[in-house]
Short mmCIF file of C-alpha atoms in Angstrom, two decimals:
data_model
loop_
_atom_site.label_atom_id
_atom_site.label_comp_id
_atom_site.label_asym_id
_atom_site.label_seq_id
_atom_site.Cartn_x
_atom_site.Cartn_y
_atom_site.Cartn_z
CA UNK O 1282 21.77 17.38 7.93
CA UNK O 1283 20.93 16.45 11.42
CA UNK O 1284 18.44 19.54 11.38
CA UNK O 1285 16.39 17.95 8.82
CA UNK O 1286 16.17 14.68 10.07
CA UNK O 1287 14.99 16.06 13.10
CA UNK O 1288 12.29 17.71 11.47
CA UNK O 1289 11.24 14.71 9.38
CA UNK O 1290 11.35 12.83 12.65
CA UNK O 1291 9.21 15.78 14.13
CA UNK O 1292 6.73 15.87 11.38
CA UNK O 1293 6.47 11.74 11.31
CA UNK O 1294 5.83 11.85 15.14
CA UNK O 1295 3.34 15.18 14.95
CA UNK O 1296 0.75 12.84 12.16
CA UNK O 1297 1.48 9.87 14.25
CA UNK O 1298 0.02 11.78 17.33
CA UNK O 1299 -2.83 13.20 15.52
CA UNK O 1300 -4.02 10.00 14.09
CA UNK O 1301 -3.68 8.74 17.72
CA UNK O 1302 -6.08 11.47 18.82
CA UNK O 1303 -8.31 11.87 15.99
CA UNK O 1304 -8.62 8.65 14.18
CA UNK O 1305 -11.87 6.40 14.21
CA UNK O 1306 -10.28 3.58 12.81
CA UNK O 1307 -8.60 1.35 15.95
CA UNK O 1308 -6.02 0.12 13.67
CA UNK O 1309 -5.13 3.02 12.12
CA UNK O 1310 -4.63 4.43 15.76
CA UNK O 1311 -2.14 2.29 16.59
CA UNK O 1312 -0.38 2.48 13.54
CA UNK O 1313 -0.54 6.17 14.59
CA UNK O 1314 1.33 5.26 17.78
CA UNK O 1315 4.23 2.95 16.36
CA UNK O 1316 4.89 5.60 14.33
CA UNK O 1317 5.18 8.05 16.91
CA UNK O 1318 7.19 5.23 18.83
CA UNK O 1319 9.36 4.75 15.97
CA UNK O 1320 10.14 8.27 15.66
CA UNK O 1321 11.23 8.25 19.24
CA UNK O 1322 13.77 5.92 18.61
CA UNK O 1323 15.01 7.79 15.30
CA UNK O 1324 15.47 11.31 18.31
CA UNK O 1325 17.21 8.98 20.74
CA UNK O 1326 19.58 7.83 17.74
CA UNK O 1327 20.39 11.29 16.78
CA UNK O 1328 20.92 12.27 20.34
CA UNK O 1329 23.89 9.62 20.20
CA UNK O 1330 21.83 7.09 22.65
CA UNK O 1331 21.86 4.16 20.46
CA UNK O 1332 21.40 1.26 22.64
CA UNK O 1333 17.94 3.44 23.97
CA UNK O 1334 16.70 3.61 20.87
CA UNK O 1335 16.92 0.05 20.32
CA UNK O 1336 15.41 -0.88 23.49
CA UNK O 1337 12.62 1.51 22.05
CA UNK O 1338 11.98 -0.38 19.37
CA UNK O 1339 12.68 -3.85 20.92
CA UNK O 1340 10.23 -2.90 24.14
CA UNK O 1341 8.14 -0.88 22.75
CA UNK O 1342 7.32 -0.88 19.34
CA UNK O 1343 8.28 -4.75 18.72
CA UNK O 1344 6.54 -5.92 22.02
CA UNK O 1345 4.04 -3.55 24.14
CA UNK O 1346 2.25 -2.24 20.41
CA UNK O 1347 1.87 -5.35 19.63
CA UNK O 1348 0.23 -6.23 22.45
CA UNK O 1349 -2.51 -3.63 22.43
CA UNK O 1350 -3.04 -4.77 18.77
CA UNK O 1351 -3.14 -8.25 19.86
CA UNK O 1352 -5.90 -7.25 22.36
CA UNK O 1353 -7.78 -4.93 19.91
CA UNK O 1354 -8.37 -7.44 17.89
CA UNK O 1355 -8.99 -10.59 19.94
CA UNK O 1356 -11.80 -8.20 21.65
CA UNK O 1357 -13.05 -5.62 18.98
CA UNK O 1358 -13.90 -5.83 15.19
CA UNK O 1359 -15.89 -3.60 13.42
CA UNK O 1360 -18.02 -3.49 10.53
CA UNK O 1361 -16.11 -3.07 7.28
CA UNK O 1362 -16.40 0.67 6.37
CA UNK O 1363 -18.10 1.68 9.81
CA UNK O 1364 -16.29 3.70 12.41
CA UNK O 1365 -15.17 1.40 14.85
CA UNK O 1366 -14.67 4.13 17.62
CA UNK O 1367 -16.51 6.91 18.40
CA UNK O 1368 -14.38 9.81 18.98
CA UNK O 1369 -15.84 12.82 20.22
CA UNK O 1370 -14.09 16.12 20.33
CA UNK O 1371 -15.15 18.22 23.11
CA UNK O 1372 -13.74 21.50 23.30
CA UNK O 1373 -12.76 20.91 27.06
CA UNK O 1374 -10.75 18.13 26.29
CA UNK O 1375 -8.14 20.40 23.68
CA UNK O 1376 -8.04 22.80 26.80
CA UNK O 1377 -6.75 19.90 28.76
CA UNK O 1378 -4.25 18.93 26.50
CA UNK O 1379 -2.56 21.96 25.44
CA UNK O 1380 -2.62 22.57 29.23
CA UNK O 1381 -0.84 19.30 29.90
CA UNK O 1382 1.48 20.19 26.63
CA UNK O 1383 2.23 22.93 28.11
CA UNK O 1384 2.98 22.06 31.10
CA UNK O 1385 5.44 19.36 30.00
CA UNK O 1386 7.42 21.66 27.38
CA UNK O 1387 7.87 24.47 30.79
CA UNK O 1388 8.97 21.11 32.99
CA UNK O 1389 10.85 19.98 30.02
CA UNK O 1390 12.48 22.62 28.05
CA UNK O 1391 15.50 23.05 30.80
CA UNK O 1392 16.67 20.08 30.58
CA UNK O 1393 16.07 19.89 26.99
CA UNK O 1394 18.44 22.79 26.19
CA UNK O 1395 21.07 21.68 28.18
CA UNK O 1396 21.16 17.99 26.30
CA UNK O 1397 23.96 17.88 24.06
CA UNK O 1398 24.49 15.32 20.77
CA UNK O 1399 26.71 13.34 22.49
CA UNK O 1400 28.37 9.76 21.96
CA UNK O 1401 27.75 9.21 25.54
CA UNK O 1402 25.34 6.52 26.50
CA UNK O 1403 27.53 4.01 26.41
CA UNK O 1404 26.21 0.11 26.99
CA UNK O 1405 29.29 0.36 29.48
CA UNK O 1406 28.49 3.19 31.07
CA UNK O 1407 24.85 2.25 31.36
CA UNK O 1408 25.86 -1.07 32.29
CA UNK O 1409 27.98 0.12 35.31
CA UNK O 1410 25.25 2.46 36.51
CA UNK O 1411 22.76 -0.14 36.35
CA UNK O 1412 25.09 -2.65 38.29
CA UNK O 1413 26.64 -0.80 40.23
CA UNK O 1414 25.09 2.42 41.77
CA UNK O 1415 21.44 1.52 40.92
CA UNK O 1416 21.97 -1.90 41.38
CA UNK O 1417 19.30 -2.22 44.60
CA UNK O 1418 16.88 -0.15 42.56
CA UNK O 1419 17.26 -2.56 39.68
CA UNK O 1420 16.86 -5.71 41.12
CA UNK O 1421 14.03 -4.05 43.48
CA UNK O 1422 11.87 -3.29 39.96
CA UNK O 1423 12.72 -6.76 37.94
CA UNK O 1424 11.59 -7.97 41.70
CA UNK O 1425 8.54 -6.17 41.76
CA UNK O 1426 7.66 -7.25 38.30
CA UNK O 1427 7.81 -10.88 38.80
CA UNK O 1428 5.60 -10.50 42.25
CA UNK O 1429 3.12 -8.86 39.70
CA UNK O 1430 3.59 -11.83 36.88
CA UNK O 1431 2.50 -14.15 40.15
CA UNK O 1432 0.26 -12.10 41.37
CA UNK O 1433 -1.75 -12.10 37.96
CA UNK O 1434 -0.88 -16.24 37.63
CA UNK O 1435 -2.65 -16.23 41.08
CA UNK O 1436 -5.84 -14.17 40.30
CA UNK O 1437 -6.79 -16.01 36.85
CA UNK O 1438 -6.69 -19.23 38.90
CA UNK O 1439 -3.39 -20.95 36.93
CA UNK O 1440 -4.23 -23.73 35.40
CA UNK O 1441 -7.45 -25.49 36.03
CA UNK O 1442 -7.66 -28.43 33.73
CA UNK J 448 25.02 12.85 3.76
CA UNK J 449 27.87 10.04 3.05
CA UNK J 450 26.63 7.75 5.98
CA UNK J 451 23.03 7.90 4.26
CA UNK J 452 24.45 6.89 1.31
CA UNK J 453 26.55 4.07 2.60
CA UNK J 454 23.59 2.94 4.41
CA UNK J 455 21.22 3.28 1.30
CA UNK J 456 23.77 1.13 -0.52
CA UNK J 457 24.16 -1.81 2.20
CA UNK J 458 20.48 -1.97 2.20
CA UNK J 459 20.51 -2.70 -1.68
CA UNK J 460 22.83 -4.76 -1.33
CA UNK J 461 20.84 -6.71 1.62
CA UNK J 462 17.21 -6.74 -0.51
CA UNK J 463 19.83 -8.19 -3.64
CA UNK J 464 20.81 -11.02 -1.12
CA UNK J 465 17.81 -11.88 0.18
CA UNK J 466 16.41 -12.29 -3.70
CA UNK J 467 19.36 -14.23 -4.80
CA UNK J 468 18.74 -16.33 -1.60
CA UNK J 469 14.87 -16.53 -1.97
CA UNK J 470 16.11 -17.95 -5.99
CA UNK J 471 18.12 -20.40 -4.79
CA UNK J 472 16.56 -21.34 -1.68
CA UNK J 473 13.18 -21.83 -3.35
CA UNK J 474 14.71 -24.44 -5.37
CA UNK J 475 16.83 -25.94 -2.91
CA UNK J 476 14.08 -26.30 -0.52
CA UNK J 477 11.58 -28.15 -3.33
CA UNK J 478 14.60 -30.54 -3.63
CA UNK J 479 14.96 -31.36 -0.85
CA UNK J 480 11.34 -31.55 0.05
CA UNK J 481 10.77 -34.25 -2.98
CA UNK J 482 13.71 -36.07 -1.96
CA UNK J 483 12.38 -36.47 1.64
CA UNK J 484 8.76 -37.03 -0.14
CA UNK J 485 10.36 -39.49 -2.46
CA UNK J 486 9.97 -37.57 -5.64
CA UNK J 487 11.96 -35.51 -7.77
CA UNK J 488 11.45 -32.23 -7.26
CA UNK J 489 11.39 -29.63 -9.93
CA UNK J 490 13.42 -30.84 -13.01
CA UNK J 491 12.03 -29.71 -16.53
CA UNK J 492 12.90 -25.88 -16.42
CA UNK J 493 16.86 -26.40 -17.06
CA UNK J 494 19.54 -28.54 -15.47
CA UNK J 495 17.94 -29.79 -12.40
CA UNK J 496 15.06 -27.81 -12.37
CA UNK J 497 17.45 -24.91 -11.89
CA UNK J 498 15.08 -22.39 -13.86
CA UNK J 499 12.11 -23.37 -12.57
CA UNK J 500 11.94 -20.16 -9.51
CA UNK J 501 13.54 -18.36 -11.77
CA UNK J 502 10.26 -18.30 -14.20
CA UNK J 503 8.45 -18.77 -11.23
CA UNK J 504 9.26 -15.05 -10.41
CA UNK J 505 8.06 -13.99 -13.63
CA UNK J 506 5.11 -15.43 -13.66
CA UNK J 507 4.25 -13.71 -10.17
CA UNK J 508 5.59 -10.56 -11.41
CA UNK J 509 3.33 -10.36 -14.27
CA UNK J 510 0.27 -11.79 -12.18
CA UNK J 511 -2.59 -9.17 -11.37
CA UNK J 512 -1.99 -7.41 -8.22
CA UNK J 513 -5.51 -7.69 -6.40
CA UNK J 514 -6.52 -5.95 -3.87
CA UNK J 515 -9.94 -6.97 -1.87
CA UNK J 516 -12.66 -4.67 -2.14
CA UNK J 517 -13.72 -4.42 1.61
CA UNK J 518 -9.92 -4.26 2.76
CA UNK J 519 -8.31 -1.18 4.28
CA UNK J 520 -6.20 -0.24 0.73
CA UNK J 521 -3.37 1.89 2.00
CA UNK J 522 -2.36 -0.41 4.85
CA UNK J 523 -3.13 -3.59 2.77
CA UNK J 524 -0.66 -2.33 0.01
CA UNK J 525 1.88 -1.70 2.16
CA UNK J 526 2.58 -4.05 4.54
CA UNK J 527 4.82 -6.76 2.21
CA UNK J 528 7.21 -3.70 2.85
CA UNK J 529 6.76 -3.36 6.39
CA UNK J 530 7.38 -7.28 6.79
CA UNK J 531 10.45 -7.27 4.32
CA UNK J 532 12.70 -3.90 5.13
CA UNK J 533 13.06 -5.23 8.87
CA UNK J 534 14.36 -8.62 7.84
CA UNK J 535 16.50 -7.16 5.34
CA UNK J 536 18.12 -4.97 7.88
CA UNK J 537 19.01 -7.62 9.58
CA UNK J 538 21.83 -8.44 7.02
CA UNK J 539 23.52 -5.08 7.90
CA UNK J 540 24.50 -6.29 11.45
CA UNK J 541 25.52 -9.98 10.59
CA UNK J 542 29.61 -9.65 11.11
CA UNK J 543 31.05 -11.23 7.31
CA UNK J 544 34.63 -11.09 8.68
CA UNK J 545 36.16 -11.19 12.03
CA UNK J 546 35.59 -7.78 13.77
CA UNK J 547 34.02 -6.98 10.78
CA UNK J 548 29.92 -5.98 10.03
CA UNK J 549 28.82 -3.57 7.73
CA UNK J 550 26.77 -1.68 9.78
CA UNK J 551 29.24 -2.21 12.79
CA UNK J 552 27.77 -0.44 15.84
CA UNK J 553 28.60 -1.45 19.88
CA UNK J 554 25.06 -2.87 19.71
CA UNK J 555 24.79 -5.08 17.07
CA UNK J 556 23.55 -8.10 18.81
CA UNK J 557 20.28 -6.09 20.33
CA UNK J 558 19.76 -4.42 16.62
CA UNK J 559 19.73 -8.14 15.20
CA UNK J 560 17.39 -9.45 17.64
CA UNK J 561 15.01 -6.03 18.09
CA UNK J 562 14.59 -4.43 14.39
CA UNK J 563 13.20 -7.79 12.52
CA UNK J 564 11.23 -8.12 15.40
CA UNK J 565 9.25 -5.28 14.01
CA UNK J 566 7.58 -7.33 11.02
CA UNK J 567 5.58 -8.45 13.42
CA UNK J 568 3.42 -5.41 12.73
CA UNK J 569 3.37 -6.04 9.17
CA UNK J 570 2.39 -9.62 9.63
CA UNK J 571 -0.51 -8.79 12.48
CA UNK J 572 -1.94 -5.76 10.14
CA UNK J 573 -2.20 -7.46 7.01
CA UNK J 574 -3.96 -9.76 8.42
CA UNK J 575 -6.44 -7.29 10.09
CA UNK J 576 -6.21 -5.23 7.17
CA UNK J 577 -7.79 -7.79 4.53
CA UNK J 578 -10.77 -7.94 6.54
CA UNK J 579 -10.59 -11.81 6.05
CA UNK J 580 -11.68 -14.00 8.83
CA UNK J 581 -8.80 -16.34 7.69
CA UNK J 582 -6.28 -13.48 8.13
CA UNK J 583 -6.91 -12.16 11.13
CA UNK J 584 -6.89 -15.63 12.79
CA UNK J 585 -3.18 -16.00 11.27
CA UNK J 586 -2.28 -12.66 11.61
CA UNK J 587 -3.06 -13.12 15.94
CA UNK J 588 -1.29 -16.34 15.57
CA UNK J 589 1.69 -15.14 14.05
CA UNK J 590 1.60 -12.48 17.24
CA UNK J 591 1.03 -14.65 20.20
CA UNK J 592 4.22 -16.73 18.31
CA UNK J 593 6.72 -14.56 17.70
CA UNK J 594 6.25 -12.19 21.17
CA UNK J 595 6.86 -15.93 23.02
CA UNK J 596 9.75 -16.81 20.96
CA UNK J 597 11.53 -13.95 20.88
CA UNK J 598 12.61 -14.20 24.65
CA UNK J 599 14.44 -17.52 24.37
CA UNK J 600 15.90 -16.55 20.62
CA UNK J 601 17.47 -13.29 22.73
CA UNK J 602 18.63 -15.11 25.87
CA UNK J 603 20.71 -17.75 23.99
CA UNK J 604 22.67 -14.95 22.32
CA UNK J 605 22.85 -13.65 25.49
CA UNK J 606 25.27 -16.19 26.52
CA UNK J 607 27.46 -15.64 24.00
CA UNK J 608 27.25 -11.89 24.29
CA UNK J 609 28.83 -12.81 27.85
CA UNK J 610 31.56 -14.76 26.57
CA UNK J 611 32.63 -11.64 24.35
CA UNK J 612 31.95 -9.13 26.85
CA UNK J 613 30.73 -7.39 24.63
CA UNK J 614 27.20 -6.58 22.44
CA UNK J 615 29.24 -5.80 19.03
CA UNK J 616 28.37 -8.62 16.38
CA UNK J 617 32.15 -7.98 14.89
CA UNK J 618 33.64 -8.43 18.34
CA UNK J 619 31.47 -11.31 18.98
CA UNK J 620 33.02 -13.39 16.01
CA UNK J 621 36.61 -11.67 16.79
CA UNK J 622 36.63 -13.38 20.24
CA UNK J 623 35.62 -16.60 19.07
CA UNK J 624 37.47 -19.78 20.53
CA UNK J 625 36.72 -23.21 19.80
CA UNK J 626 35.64 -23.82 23.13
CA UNK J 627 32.37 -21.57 22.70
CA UNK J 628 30.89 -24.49 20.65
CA UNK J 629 30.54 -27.12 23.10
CA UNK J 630 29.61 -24.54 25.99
CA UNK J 631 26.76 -23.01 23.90
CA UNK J 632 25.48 -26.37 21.99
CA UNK J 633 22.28 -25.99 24.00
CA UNK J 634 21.95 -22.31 23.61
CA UNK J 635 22.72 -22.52 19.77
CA UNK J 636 19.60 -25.53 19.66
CA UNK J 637 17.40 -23.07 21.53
CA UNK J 638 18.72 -20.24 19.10
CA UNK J 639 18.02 -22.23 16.25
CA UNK J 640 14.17 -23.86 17.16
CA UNK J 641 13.39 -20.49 18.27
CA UNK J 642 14.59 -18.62 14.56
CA UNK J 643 12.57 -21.41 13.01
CA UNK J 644 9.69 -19.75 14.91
CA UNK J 645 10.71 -16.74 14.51
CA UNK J 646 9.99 -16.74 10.64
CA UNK J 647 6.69 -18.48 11.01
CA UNK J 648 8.12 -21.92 9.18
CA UNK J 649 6.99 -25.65 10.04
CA UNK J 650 6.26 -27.03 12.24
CA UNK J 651 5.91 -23.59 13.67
CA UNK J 652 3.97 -22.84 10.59
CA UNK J 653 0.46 -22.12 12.94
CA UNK J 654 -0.03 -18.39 11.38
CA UNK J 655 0.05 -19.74 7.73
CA UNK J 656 -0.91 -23.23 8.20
CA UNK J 657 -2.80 -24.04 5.22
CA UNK J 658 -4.82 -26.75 5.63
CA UNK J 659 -7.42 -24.35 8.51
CA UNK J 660 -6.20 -21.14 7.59
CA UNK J 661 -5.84 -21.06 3.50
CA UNK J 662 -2.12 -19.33 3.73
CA UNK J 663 -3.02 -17.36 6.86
CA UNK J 664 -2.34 -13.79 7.09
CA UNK J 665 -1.23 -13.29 3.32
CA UNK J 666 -4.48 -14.95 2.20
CA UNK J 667 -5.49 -12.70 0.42
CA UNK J 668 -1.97 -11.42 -1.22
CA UNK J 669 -1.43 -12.41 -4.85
CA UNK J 670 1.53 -11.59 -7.58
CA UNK J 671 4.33 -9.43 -6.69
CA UNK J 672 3.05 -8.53 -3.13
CA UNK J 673 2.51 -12.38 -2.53
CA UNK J 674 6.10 -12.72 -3.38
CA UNK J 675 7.28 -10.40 -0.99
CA UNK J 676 5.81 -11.89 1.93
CA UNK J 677 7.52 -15.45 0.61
CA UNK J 678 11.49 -13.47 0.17
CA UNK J 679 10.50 -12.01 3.84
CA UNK J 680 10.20 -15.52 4.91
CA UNK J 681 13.62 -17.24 3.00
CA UNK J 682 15.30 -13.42 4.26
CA UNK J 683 14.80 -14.11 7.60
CA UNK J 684 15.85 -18.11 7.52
CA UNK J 685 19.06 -16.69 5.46
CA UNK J 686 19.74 -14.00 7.86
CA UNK J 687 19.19 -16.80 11.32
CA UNK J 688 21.45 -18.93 9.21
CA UNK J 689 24.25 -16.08 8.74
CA UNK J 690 24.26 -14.92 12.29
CA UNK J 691 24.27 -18.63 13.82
CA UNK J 692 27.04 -19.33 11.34
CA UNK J 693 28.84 -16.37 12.15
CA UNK J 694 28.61 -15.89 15.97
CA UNK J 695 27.43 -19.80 17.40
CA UNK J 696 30.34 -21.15 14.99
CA UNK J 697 32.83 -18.41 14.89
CA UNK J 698 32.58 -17.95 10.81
CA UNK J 699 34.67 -20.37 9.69
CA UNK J 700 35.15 -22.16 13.06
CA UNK J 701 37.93 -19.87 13.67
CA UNK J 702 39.56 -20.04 10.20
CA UNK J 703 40.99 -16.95 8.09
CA UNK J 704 41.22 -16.31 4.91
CA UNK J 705 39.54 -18.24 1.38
CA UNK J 706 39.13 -21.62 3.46
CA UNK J 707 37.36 -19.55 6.40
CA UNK J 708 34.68 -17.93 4.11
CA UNK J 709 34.15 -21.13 2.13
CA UNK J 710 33.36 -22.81 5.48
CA UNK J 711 31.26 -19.68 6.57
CA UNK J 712 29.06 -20.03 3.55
CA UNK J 713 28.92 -23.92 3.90
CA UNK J 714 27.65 -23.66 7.86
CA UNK J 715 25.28 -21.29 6.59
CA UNK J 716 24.02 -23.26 4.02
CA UNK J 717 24.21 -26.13 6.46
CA UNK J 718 21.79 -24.44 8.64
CA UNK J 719 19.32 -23.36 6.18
CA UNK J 720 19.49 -26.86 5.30
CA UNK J 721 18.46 -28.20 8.80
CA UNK J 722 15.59 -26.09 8.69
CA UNK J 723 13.95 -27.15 5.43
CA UNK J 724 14.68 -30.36 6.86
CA UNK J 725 13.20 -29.85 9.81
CA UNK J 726 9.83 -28.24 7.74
CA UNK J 727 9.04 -30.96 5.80
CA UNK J 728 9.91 -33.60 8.77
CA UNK J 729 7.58 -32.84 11.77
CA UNK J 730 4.49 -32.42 11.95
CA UNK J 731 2.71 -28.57 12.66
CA UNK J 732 2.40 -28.33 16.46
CA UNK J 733 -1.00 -27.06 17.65
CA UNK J 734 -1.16 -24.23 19.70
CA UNK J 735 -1.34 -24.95 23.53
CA UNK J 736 2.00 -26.95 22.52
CA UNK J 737 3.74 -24.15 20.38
CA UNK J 738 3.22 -21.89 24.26
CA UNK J 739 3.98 -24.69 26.28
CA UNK J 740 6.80 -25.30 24.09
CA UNK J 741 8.31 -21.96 24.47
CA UNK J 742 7.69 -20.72 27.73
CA UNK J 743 8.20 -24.53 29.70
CA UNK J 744 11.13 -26.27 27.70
CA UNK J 745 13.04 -23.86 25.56
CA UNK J 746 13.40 -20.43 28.16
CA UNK J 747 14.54 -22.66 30.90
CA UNK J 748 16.72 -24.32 28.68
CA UNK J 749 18.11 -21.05 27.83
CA UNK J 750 18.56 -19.89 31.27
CA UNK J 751 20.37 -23.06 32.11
CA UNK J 752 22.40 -22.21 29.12
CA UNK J 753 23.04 -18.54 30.70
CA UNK J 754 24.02 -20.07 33.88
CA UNK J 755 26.24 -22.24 32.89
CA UNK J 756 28.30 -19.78 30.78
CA UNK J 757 27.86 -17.67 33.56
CA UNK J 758 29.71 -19.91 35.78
CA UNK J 759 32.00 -20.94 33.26
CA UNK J 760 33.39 -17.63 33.25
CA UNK J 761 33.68 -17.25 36.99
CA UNK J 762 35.62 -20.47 37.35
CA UNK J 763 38.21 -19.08 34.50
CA UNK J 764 38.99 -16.25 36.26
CA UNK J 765 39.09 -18.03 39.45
CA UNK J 766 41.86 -20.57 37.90
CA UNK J 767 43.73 -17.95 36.10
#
């Protein structure tokens, strides 16, 4: 059962990719990608890491996508029925990704085969780590993060009315 | 196989809610709306005008389904869907008894707060899908709107995910003591502004508001696919009202049995209520107000909130 969820997942994330790479339609494209992000979360949930897939689709798919799509279309709108990107598929660039594919499935596959369905990941456990062994780390990043929210306040000038 | 199942058959029942709530809420909310406008309300289709969404429905059911020519078809038709199922699965999480949700995972409080966050995407690409300056314009507004909102909405259940100790909706309304009420009154205020945002109703209504933007980004939506977009909207005020009932208020304020669930569907109710009341009583902010709003007056509020439960909890185990 798990098998073929995994493979619907696979499929649903393999078409979201490809419309990310070959679409000309900027909206479609990004539909491409929450797709792909959604299936994400659907491989984290049958890994057993529930709380990661939710902060998949909270984060990513519910927040950062909608972002780009915010910013596509405050800044870009095509014509009705015109192409509103131009892709161009070189044969150099294919090279370069199933070079960088394959890099990631040799750097990847290890690890992968060792990952077990598990009903580990925890919100305690990951809530201990995160507190408690990592907890420098942690507060270093949310740290760095707001220096970078007041860093961009800074640059656009903050309010000038 | 079973789980699937079981899951296929909560969200049934979840879209059968929502349209018994969108029935009754539609009506309810014209009521109340005439009474505050000093009219009747609907009162010729049976007692009350108790009928009246009733053949409502049927007349947008049996409406012509239009689609524009110069929209993007596929992703036109389908986003009512993408809009409704996450706001239906919101019902799933929402603990009915104490310790108790039907979908009862350890994270039920982040699944409540993260998956109807995703009809966000249905709302912004409809809009961009109709090809309708109108839409778009809504469609960005509804955007900007729920992104902000969403933060203070999730910190004030924060707080109350600290006084459980835990992220489980069912645990949530298991630990409930009567002393959570006036600790979290500001965090269930924020909580409740913030849901009214959330589902895009006045005087939040920017993305839809009708007198600059037609109906925003469902403009172009007519019959059956029109009415979806409306049960999103009355499915996500019944499913704020539900959870605020059931975690902010314990249920029942604490009570078991028939006079616990009687109370639990009266606080809902009572909720719902505020916010139709709310809707037809202020007017729609603009926008520089709705961000100022949010990210000036109700996060910090929220953060106080977080604070002081924080604290709260510190000094019990100090005194203890």
């Amino acid at each position: 059962m798990s098998a073929l969820i995994f493979w619907l997942l696979a499929i649903c994330a393999g078409i979201g990719a490809l419309a990310v790479v070959m679409s000309h339609d900027v909206m479609r494209l990004a539909l491409g990608l929450g797709l792909v992000l959604l299936s994400t979360a659907g491989f984290f949930v049958l890994l057993g890491f529930g709380f990661l897939a939710l902060a998949e689709v909270f984060v990513y798919a519910g927040g950062v996508l909608v972002l780009v799509l915010f910013a596509i279309m405050l800044v870009h709108r095509g014509e009705p029925g015109q192409p509103s990107l131009e892709v161009t598929h070189d044969p150099l660039i294919l090279v370069g990704c199933v070079g960088v594919f394959a890099l990631l499935l040799a750097v990847l596959r290890p690890v992968a085969l060792q990952l077990q369905t598990s009903s580990g990941g925890s919100v305690d456990a990951l809530g201990s780590v995160l507190l408690g062994d990592l907890l420098l780390p942690f507060e270093l990043s949310g740290l760095l993060l707001l220096a970078a929210l007041v860093a961009v306040v800074s640059v656009m000038g903050g309010d000038r009315r | 196989m079973s789980a699937l199942l079981t899951g296929a058959a909560w969200g049934l029942a979840a879209a059968s809610l929502i349209a018994v709530a969108a029935l009754i809420g539609v009506w309810w909310e014209r009521k109340v709306a005439g009474r505050i406008q000093m009219r009747f309300g609907p009162q010729e289709a049976g007692p009350a005008g108790l009928l009246q969404t009733l053949s409502d429905t049927l007349k947008l059911m049996l409406k012509e389904d239009i689609t524009p020519t110069a929209a993007d078809v596929p992703v036109f038709r389908a986003m009512p869907f993408l809009v409704f199922v996450p706001v239906a699965s919101a019902l799933v999480v929402i603990p009915y008894a104490s310790g108790w949700a039907p979908f009862n995972i350890a994270t039920g409080a982040v699944f409540f707060l993260a998956v109807p966050g995703l009809s966000v995407l249905g709302i912004l690409l409809a809009g961009w899908a109709s090809q309708n300056t109108y839409a778009s314009i809504g469609g960005v507004r509804a955007a900007a709107q729920m992104i902000s909102y969403e933060l203070p909405r999730t910190l004030s259940v924060l707080s109350l995910c600290l006084l459980a100790g835990s992220l489980s909706t069912g645990t949530i309304r298991a630990e409930w003591r009567w002393w959570w009420v006036p600790l979290t009154a500001v965090g269930f205020l924020v909580y409740f502004i913030s849901s009214i945002a959330e589902v895009n109703r006045g005087p939040f209504d920017l993305a839809e508001a009708e007198s600059e933007l037609v109906a925003g980004y469902f403009t172009d939506y007519s019959g059956i696919r029109w009415a979806i977009f409306m049960m999103a909207e009355y499915g996500g005020v019944v499913a704020a009202s539900l959870f605020g009932a059931a975690t902010f208020l314990g249920g029942g304020l604490g009570l078991s049995g028939v006079p616990g669930a009687l109370l639990f569907v009266a606080l809902t109710a009572l909720i719902a209520t505020a916010m139709i009341w709310a809707k037809w009583t202020f007017p729609r902010m603009r926008a520089d107000q709705l961000m100022t709003f949010a990210w000036k007056v109700l996060t910090p509020m929220a953060l106080v909130q977080l604070l002081a439960v924080g604290i709260a909890l510190a000094a019990r185990v100090v005194l203890s």
